[in-house]
Short mmCIF file of C-alpha atoms in Angstrom, two decimals:
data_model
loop_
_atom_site.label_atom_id
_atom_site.label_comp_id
_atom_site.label_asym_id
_atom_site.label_seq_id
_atom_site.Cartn_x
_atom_site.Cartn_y
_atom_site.Cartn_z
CA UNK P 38 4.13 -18.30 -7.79
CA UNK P 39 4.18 -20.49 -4.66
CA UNK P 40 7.94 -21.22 -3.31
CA UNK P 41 6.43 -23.53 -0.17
CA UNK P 42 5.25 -26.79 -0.96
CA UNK P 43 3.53 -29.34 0.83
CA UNK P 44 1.71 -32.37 -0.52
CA UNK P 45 -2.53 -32.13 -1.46
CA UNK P 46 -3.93 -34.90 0.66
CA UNK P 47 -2.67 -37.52 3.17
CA UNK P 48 -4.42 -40.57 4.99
CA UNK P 49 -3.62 -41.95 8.09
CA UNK P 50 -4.92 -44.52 10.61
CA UNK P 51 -6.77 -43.89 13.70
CA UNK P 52 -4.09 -44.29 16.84
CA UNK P 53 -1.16 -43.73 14.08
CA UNK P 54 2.01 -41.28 13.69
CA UNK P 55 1.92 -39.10 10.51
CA UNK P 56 4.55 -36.88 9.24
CA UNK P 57 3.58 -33.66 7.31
CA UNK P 58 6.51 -32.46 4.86
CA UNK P 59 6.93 -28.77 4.12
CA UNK P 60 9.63 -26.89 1.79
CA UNK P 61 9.92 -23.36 1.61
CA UNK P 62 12.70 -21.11 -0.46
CA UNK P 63 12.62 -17.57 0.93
CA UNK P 64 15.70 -14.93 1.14
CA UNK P 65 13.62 -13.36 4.20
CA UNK P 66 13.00 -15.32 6.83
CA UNK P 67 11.45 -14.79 10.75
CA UNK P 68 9.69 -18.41 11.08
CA UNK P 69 7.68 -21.01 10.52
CA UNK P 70 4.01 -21.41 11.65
CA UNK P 71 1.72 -24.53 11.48
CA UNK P 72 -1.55 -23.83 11.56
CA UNK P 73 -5.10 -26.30 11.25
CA UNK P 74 -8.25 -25.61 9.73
CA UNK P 75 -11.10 -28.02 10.15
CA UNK P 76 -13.74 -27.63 6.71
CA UNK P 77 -15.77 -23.86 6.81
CA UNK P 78 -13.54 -22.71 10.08
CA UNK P 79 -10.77 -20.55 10.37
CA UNK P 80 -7.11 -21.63 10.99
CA UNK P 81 -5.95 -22.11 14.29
CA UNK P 82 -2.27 -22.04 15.60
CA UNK P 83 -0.08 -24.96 16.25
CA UNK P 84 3.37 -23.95 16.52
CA UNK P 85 5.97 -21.92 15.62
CA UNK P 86 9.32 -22.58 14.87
CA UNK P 87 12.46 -19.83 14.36
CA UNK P 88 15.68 -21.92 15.22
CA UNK P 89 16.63 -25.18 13.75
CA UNK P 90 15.67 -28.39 15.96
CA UNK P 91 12.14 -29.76 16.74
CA UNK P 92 9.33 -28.27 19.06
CA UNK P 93 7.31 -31.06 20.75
CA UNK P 94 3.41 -29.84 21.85
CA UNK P 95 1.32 -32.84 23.60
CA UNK P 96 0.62 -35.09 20.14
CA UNK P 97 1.85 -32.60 18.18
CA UNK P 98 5.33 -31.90 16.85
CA UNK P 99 7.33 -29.31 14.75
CA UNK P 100 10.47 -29.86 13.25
CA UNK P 101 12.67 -27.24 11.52
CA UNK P 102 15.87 -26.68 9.21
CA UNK P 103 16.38 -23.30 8.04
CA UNK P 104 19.97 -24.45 5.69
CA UNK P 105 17.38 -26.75 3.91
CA UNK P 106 14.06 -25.09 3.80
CA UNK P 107 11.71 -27.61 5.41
CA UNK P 108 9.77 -27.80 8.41
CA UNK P 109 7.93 -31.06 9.17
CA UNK P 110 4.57 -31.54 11.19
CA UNK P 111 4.56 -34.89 13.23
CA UNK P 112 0.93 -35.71 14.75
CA UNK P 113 0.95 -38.71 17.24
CA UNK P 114 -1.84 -41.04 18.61
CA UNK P 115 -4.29 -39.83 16.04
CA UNK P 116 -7.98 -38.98 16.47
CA UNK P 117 -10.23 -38.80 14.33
CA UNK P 118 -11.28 -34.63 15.22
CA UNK P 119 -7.58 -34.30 13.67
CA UNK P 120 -8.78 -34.97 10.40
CA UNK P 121 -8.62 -31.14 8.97
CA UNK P 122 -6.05 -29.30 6.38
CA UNK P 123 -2.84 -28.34 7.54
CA UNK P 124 -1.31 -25.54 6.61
CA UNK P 125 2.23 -24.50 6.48
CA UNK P 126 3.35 -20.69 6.25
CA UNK P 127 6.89 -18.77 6.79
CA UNK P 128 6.91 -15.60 8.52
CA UNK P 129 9.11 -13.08 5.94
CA UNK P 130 8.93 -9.73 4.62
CA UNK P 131 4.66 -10.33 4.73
CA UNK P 132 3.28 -10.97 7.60
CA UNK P 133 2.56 -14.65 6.27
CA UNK P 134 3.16 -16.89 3.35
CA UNK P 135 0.78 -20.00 3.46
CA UNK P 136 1.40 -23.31 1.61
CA UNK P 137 -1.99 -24.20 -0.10
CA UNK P 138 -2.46 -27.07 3.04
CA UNK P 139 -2.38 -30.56 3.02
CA UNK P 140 -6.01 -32.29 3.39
CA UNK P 141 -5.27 -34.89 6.52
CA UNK P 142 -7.96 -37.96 6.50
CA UNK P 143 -7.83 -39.68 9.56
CA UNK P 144 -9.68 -43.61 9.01
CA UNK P 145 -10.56 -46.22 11.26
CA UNK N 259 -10.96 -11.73 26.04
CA UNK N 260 -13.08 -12.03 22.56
CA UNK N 261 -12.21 -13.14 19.19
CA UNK N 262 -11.20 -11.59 15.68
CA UNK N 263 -14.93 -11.08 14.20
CA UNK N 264 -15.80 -10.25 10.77
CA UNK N 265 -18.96 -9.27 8.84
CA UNK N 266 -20.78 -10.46 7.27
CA UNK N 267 -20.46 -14.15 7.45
CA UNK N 268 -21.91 -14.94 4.10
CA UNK N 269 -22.13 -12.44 0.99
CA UNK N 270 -23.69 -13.24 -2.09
CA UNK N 271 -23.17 -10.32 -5.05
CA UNK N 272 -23.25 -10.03 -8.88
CA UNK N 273 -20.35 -8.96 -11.12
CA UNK N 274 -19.56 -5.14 -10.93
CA UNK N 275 -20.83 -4.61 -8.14
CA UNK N 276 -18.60 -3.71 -4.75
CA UNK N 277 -18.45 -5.01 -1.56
CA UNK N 278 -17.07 -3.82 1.62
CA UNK N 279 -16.04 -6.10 4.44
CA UNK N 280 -15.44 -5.78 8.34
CA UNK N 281 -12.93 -6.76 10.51
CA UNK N 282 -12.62 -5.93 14.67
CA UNK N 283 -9.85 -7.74 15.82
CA UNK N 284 -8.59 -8.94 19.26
CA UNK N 285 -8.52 -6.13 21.84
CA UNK N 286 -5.02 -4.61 22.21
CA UNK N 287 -4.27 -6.25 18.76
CA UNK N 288 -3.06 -3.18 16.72
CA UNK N 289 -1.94 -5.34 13.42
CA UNK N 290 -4.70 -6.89 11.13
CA UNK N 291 -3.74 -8.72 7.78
CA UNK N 292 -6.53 -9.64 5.15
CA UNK N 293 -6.13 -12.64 3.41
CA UNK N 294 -8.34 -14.45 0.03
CA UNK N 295 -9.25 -18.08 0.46
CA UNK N 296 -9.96 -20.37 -2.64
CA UNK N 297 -9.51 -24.22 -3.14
CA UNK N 298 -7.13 -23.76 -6.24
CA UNK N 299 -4.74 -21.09 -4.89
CA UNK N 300 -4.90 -21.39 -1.02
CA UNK N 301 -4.13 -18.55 1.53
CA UNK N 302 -3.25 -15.71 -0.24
CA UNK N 303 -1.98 -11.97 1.57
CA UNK N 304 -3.84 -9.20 0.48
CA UNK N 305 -2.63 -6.74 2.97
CA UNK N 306 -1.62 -5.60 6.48
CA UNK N 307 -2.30 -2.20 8.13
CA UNK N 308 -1.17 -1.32 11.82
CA UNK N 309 -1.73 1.74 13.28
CA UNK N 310 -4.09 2.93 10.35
CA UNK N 311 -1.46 2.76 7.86
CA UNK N 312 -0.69 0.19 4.97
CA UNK N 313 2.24 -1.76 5.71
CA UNK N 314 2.53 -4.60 3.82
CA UNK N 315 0.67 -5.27 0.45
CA UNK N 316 0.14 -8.51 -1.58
CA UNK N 317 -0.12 -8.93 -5.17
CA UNK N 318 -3.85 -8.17 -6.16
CA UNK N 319 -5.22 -5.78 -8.65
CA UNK N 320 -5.83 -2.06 -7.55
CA UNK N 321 -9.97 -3.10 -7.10
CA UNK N 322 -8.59 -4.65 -3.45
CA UNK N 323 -8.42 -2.10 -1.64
CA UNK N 324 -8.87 -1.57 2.52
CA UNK N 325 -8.27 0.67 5.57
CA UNK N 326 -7.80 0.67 9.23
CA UNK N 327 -9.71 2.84 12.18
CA UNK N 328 -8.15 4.28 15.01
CA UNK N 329 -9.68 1.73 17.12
CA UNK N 330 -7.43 -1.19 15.15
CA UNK N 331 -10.89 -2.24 13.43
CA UNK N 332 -10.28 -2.73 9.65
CA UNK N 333 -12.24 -2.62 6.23
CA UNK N 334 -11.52 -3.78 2.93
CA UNK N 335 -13.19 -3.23 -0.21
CA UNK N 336 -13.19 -5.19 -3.65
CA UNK N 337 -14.98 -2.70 -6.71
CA UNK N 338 -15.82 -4.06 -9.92
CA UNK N 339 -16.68 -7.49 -8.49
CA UNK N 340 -15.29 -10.63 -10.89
CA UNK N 341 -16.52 -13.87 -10.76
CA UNK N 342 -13.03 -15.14 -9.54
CA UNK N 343 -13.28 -13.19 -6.59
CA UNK N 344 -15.74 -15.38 -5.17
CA UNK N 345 -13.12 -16.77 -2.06
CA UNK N 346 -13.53 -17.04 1.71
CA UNK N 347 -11.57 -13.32 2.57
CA UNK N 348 -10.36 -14.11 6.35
CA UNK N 349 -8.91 -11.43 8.65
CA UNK N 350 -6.22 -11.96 11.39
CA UNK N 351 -5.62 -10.00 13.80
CA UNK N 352 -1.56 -9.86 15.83
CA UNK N 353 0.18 -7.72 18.39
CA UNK N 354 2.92 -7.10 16.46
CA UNK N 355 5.50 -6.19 19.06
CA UNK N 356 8.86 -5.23 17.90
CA UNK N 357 11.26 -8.56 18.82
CA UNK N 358 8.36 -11.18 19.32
CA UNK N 359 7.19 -13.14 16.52
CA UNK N 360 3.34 -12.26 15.52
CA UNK N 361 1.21 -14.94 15.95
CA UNK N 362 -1.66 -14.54 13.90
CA UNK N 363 -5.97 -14.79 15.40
CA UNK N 364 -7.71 -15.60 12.58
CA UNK N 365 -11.77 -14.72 12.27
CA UNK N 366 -14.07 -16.67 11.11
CA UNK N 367 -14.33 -15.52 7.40
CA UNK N 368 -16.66 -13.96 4.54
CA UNK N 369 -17.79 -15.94 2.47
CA UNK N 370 -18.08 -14.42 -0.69
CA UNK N 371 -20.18 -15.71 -4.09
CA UNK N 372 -20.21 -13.23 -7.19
CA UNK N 373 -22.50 -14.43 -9.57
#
């Protein structure tokens, strides 16, 4: 079954900050990837993240803790192009192990 | 420098038949994964070759099946087509250098209806 979690479906306002949660119990562990994927097109990379402490990317942002298994997504100033799934994944003894994505609607 | 692509795009089949699909990843890219799309399970590994061998493999039935050319460019196969396996099957290519981490190119997907 799945051991990383991330909630179904979030909404957000246009010009907002939203925080996307992810939990993940693995014994092997290399990283943890972000990736979006707008409806009928492949994922694309966001970040990566191997040591504890947060990346920052323009609007985007990932946060990690390895001692408690979650990784967080922070998207600032949002557009509405950013509305798309998310998708979490840790890099472990397979190449990758993907959340099932969180749908992200972005309103006006 | 060009894209993972995959063929076909769009695949329409009945049950127990077989399907192959194609993968030609990024140049230099020796490492391609395959992985089954659907909206109730997600992103699910299927399998990773590099250098024309099997390295990793996820937990699908024996009818997944798939192999890699000595120019990186990959195959995989599903026999005895079930309706369940109708999924969007995306490829993604990585340099896999010893050290780095792998960043994964994904294609654009085959979509795949068994009827």
């Amino acid at each position: 079954g799945q051991n990383i979690d991330q909630p179904t479906e979030m909404t957000a306002t246009e010009g907002a900050i939203v925080q996307i949660n992810c939990t993940y119990q693995t014994s092997g562990f290399n990283g943890l990837f972000w990736y979006q994927q707008h409806a009928g097109e492949a994922p694309t990379f966001l970040s990566y993240n191997v040591l504890d402490g947060l990346e920052e990317k323009g609007r985007f942002s990932s946060f990690l803790s390895r001692s408690k298994g979650y990784s967080y997504l922070l998207l600032k100033e949002l557009q509405m192009k950013d509305s798309a799934s998310y998708l979490c994944a840790y890099s472990g003894n397979t190449p990758l192990v993907f959340g099932k994505g969180t749908r992200l609607s972005v309103i006006a | 420098k060009a894209g993972v692509t995959q063929t076909p795009r769009y695949l329409i089949k009945t049950r127990g038949q077989q399907v192959t699909l194609s993968c030609s990843p990024i140049s230099g890219h020796r490492s391609v994964s395959w992985y089954q799309q659907t909206p109730g399970q997600g992103l699910q590994f299927l399998f990773e070759y590099f250098s024309e061998t099997q390295r990793n493999k996820g937990n699908f039935p024996g009818r997944f099946s798939g192999r890699q050319f000595s120019n990186s460019r990959s195959e995989m196969n599903v026999s005895t087509l079930e309706l369940g396996d109708s999924a969007l099957y995306l490829c993604a290519s990585s340099l896999s250098r010893t050290g780095k981490y792998n960043e994964q190119f994904f294609g654009p997907g085959t979509r795949l209806t068994v009827l």
